[in-house]
Coordinates of C-alpha atoms and ligand atoms in Angstrom, one line a residue:
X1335 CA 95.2 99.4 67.9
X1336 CA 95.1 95.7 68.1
X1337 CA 92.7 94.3 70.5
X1338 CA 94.0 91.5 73.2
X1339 CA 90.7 89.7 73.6
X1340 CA 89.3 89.8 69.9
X1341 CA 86.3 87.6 70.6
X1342 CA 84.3 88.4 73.6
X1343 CA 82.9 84.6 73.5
X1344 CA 85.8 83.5 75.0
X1345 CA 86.7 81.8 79.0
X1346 CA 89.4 85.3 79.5
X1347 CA 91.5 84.3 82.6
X1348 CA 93.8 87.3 83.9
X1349 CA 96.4 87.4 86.5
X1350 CA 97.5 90.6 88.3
X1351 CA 100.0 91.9 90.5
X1352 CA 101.2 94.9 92.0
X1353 CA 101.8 96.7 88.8
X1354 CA 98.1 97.0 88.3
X1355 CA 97.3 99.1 91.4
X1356 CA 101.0 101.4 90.8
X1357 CA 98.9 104.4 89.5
X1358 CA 96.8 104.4 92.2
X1359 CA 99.8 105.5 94.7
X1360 CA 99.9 101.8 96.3
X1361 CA 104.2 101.0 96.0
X1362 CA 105.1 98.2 94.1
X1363 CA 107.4 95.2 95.6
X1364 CA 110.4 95.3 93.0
X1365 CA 110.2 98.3 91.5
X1366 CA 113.1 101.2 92.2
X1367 CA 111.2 102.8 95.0
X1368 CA 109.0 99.7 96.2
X1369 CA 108.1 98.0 99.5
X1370 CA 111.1 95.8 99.5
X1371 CA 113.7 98.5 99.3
X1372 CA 112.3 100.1 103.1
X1373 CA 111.8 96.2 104.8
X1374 CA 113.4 93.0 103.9
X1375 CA 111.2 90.5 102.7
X1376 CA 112.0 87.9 105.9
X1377 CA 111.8 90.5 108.2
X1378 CA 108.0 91.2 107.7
X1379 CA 106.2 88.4 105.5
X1380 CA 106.7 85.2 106.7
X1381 CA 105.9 83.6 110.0
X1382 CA 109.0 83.5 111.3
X1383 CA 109.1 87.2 111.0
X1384 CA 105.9 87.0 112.7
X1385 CA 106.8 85.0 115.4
X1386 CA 110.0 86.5 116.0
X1387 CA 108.6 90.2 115.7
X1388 CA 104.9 90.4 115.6
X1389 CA 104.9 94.1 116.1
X1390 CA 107.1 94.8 113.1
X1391 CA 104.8 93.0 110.6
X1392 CA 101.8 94.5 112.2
X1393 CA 102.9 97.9 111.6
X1394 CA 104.0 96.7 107.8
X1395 CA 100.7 95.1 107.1
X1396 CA 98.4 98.2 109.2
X1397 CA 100.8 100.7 107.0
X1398 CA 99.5 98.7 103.6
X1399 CA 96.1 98.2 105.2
X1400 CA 95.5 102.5 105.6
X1401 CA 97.0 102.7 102.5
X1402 CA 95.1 100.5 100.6
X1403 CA 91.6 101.6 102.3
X1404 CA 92.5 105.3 101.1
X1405 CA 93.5 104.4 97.7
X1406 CA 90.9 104.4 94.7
X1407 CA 91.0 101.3 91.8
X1408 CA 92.4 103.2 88.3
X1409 CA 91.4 102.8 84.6
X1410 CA 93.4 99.9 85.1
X1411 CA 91.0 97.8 87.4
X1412 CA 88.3 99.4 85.8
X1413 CA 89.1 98.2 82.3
X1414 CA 89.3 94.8 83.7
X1415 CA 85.6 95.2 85.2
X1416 CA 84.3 96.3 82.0
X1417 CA 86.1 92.9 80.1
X1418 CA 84.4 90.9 83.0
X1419 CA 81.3 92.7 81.9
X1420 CA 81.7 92.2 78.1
X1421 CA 82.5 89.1 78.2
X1422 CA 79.8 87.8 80.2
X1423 CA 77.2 89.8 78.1
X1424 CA 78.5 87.6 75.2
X1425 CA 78.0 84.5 76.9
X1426 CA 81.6 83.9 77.4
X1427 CA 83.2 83.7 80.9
X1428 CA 86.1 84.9 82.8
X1429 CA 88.2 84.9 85.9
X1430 CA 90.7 87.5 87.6
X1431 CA 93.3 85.8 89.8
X1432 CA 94.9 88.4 91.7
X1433 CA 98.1 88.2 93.6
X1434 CA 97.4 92.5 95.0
X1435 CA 95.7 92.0 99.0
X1436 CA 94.9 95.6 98.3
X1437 CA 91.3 94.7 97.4
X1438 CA 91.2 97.3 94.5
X1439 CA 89.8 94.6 92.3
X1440 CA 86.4 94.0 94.2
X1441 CA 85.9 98.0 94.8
X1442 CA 86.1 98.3 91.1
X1443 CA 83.6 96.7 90.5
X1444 CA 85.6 92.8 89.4
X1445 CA 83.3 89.8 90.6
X1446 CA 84.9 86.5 89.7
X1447 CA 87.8 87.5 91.7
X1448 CA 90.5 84.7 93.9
X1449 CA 93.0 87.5 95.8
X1450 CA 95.3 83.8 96.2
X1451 CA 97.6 86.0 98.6
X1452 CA 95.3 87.1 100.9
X1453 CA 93.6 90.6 101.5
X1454 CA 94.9 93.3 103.6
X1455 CA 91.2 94.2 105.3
X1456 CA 90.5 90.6 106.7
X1457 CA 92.4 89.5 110.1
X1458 CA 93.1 85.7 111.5
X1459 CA 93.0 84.7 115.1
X1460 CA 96.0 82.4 114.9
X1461 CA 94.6 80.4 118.2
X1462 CA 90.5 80.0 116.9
X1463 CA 91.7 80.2 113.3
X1464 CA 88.7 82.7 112.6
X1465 CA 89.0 84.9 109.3
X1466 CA 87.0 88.4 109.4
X1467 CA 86.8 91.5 107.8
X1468 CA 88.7 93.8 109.7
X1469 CA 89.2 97.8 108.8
X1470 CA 90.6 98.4 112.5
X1471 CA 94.2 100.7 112.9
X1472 CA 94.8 99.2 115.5
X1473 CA 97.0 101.4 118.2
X1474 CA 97.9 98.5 120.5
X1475 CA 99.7 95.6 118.6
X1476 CA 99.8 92.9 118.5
X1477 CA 96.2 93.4 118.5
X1478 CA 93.9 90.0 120.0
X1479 CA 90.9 88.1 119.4
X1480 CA 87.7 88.5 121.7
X1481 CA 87.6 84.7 121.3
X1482 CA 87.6 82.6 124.1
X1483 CA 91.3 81.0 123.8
X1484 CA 92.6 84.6 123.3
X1485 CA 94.4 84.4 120.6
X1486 CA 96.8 86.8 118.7
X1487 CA 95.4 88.1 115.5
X1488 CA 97.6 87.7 112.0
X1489 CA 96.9 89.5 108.7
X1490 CA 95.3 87.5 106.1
X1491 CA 97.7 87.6 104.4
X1492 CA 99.7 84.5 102.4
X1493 CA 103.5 84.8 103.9
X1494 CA 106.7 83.7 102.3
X1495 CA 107.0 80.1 102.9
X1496 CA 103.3 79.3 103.4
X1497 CA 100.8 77.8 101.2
X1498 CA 98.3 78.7 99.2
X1499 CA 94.9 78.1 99.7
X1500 CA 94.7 74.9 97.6
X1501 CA 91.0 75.7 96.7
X1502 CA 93.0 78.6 94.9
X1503 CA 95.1 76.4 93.2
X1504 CA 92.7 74.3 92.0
X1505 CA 90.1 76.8 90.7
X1506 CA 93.4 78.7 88.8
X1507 CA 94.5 74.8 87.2
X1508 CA 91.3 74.4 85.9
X1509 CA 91.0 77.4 84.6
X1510 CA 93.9 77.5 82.9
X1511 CA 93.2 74.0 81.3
X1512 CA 89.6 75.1 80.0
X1513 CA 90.5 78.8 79.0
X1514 CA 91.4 80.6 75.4
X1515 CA 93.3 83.1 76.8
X1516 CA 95.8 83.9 79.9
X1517 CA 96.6 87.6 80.2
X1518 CA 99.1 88.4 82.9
X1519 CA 99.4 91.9 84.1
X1520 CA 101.6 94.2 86.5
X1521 CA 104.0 91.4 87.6
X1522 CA 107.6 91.1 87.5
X1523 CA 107.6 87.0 87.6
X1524 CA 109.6 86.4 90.0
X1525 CA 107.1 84.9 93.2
X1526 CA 105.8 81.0 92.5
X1527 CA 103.4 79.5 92.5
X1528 CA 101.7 82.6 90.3
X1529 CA 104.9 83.2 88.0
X1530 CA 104.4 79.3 86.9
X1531 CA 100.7 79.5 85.9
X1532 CA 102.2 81.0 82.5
X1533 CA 103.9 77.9 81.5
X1534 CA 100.8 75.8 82.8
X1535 CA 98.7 77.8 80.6
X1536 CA 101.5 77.2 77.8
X1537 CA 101.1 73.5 78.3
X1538 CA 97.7 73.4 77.5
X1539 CA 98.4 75.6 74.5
X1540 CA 97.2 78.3 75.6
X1541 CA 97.1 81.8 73.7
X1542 CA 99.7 84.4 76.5
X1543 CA 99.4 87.5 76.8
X1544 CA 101.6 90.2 79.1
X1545 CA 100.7 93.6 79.7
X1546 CA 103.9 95.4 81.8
X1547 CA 106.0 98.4 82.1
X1548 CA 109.1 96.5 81.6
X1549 CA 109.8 92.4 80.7
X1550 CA 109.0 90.4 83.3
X1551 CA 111.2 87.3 84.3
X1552 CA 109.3 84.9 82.9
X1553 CA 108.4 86.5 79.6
X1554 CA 109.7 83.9 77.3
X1555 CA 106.5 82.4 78.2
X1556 CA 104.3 85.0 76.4
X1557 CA 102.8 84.8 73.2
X1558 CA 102.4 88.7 72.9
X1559 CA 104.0 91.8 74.8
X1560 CA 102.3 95.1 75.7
X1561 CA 105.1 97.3 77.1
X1562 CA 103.2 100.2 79.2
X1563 CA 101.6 101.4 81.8
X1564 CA 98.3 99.5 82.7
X1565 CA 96.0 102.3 83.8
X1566 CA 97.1 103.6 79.7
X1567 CA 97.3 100.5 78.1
X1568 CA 94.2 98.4 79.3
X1569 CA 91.4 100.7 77.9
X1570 CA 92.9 100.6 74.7
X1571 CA 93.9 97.7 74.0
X1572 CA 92.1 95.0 75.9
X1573 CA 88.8 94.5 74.0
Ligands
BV8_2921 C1 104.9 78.5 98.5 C2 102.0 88.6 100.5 C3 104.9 76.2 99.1 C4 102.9 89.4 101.2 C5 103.2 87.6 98.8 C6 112.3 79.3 100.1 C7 111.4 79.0 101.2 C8 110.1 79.0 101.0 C9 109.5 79.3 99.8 C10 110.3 79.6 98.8 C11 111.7 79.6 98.9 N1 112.3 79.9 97.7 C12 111.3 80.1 96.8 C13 110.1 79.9 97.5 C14 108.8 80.0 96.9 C15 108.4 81.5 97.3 C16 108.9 82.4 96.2 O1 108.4 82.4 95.1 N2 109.9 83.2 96.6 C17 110.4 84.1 95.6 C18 110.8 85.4 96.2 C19 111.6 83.4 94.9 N3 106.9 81.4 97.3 C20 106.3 81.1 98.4 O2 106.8 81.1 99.5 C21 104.8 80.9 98.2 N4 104.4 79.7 98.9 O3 105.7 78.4 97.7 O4 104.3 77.5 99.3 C22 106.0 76.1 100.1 C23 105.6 76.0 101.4 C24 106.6 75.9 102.3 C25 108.0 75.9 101.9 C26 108.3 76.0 100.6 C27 107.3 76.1 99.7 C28 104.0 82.1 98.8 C29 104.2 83.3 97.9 C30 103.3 84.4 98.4 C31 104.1 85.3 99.1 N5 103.3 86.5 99.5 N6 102.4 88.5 99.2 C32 102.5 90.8 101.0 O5 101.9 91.1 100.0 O6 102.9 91.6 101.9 S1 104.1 87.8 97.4 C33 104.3 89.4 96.9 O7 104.9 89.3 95.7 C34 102.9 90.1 96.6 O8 101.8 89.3 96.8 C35 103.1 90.4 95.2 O9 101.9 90.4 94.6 C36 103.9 89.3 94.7 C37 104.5 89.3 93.4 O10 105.1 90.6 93.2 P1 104.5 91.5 92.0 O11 103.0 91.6 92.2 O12 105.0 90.9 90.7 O13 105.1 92.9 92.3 P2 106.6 93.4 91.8 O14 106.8 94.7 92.5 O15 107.5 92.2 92.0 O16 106.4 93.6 90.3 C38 105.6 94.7 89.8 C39 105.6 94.6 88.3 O17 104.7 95.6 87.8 C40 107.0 95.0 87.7 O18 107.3 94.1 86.7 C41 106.8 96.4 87.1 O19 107.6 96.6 86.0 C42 105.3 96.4 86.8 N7 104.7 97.7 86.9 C43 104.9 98.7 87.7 N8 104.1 99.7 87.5 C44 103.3 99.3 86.4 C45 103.7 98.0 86.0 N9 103.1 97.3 85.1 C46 102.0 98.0 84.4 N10 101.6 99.2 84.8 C47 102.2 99.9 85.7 N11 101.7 101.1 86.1

């Protein structure tokens, strides 16, 4: 079969989203049976929902959180490792922007990894602005900082309506201005800033590439089309 990456010399750039971690039992957003069709989208990930219900988005996030921690990465993650691998043994380079906060990524083994929507294990004291790693369950939520000022803890998580970290955003632009190749996985499209970096990448003339089980919105951006599953697809057809 056709190889995606045909010269392992290259700068690879991939995006993910929740497609990528579907065949490893962690629900979707979009899809028929995914997370949006059990909560509405305002109601849990933004801060107004946060503000105006902080123990409905805890129990959302702490859901995802269990969920994610008992999940394993599939051949899907790991055929992204290996291409990470690969392509640094040839003295080319690569990065793997994620928009997943399931962390799947990193346990598989990915290093040059941005998660630009946060990560499900790490909290935020929204008083002392602290960011740790944080495994907890917690019972009792909203659950608190032991910080001085007291303050309530948030998931790390980039909400509707928020920004993302610009570091992010920088790191992806230039990326995408200096690459050969953007490869877009396991996303419908439909949630910007990350369903624009296509047509960035297109602007700088950029080879595109989208690996999905069904069109995405923005595929008249794509250069090529692998319609699949990615856990089947990627170890084929990557490099
Ligand atoms: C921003 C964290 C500037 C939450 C997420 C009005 C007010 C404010 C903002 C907006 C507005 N209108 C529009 C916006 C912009 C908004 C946006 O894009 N909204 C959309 C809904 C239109 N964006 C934002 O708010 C962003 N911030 O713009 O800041 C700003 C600031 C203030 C005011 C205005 C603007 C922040 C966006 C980040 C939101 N946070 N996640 C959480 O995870 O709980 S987004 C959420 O969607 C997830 O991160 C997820 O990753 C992301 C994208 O979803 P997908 O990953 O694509 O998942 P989905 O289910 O949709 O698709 C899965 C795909 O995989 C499908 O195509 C399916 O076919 C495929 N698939 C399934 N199985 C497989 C597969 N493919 C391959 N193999 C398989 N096995």
């Amino acid at each position: 079969m056709e190889k995606i990456v045909k010269n392992l010399k290259s700068y690879v750039v991939v995006m993910t989203g929740a497609g990528i971690s579907a065949e490893s039992g962690i629900k979707t957003f979009r899809d028929a049976d995914g997370l949006w069709k059990n909560y509405r989208i305002e109601e849990v990930a933004s801060p107004i929902a946060f503000a105006r219900d902080p123990e409905l988005v805890w129990e959302f996030y702490l859901m995802r959180r269990k969920q994610a921690l008992e999940c394993k990465p599939n051949n899907g993650h790991i055929a992204l490792t290996n291409l990470e691998k690969a392509v640094k043994q040839n003295g080319g380079k690569f990065l793997l922007i994620t928009q997943n906060v399931d962390g799947l990524h990193k346990r598989a083994g990915s290093e040059n990894v941005i998660e630009i929507h946060g990560n499900l294990i790490y909290s935020r004291c929204a008083k002392c602005g602290e960011i740790f790693e944080d495994r907890n369950i917690y019972q009792e939520i909203p659950p608190y900082h032991n910080c001085k000022e007291k303050g309530m803890l948030r998931p790390h998580i980039v909400w509707f309506g928020e920004s993302l970290n610009p570091e992010h955003l920088e790191i992806t632009t230039n990326a995408l201005s200096e690459c050969d190749i953007f490869i877009v996985i396991g996303t419908s499209g439909v949630v910007y800033p990350a369903a624009g970096f296509v047509s960035i990448a297109k602007k700088f003339g950029k080879k595109t590439v989208c690996v999905n089980k069904e069109e995405p919105d923005n595929i008249g951006y794509f250069d090529e089309f692998y319609k699949g599953k990615a856990g089947e697809l990627l170890p084929e057809i990557l490099f």
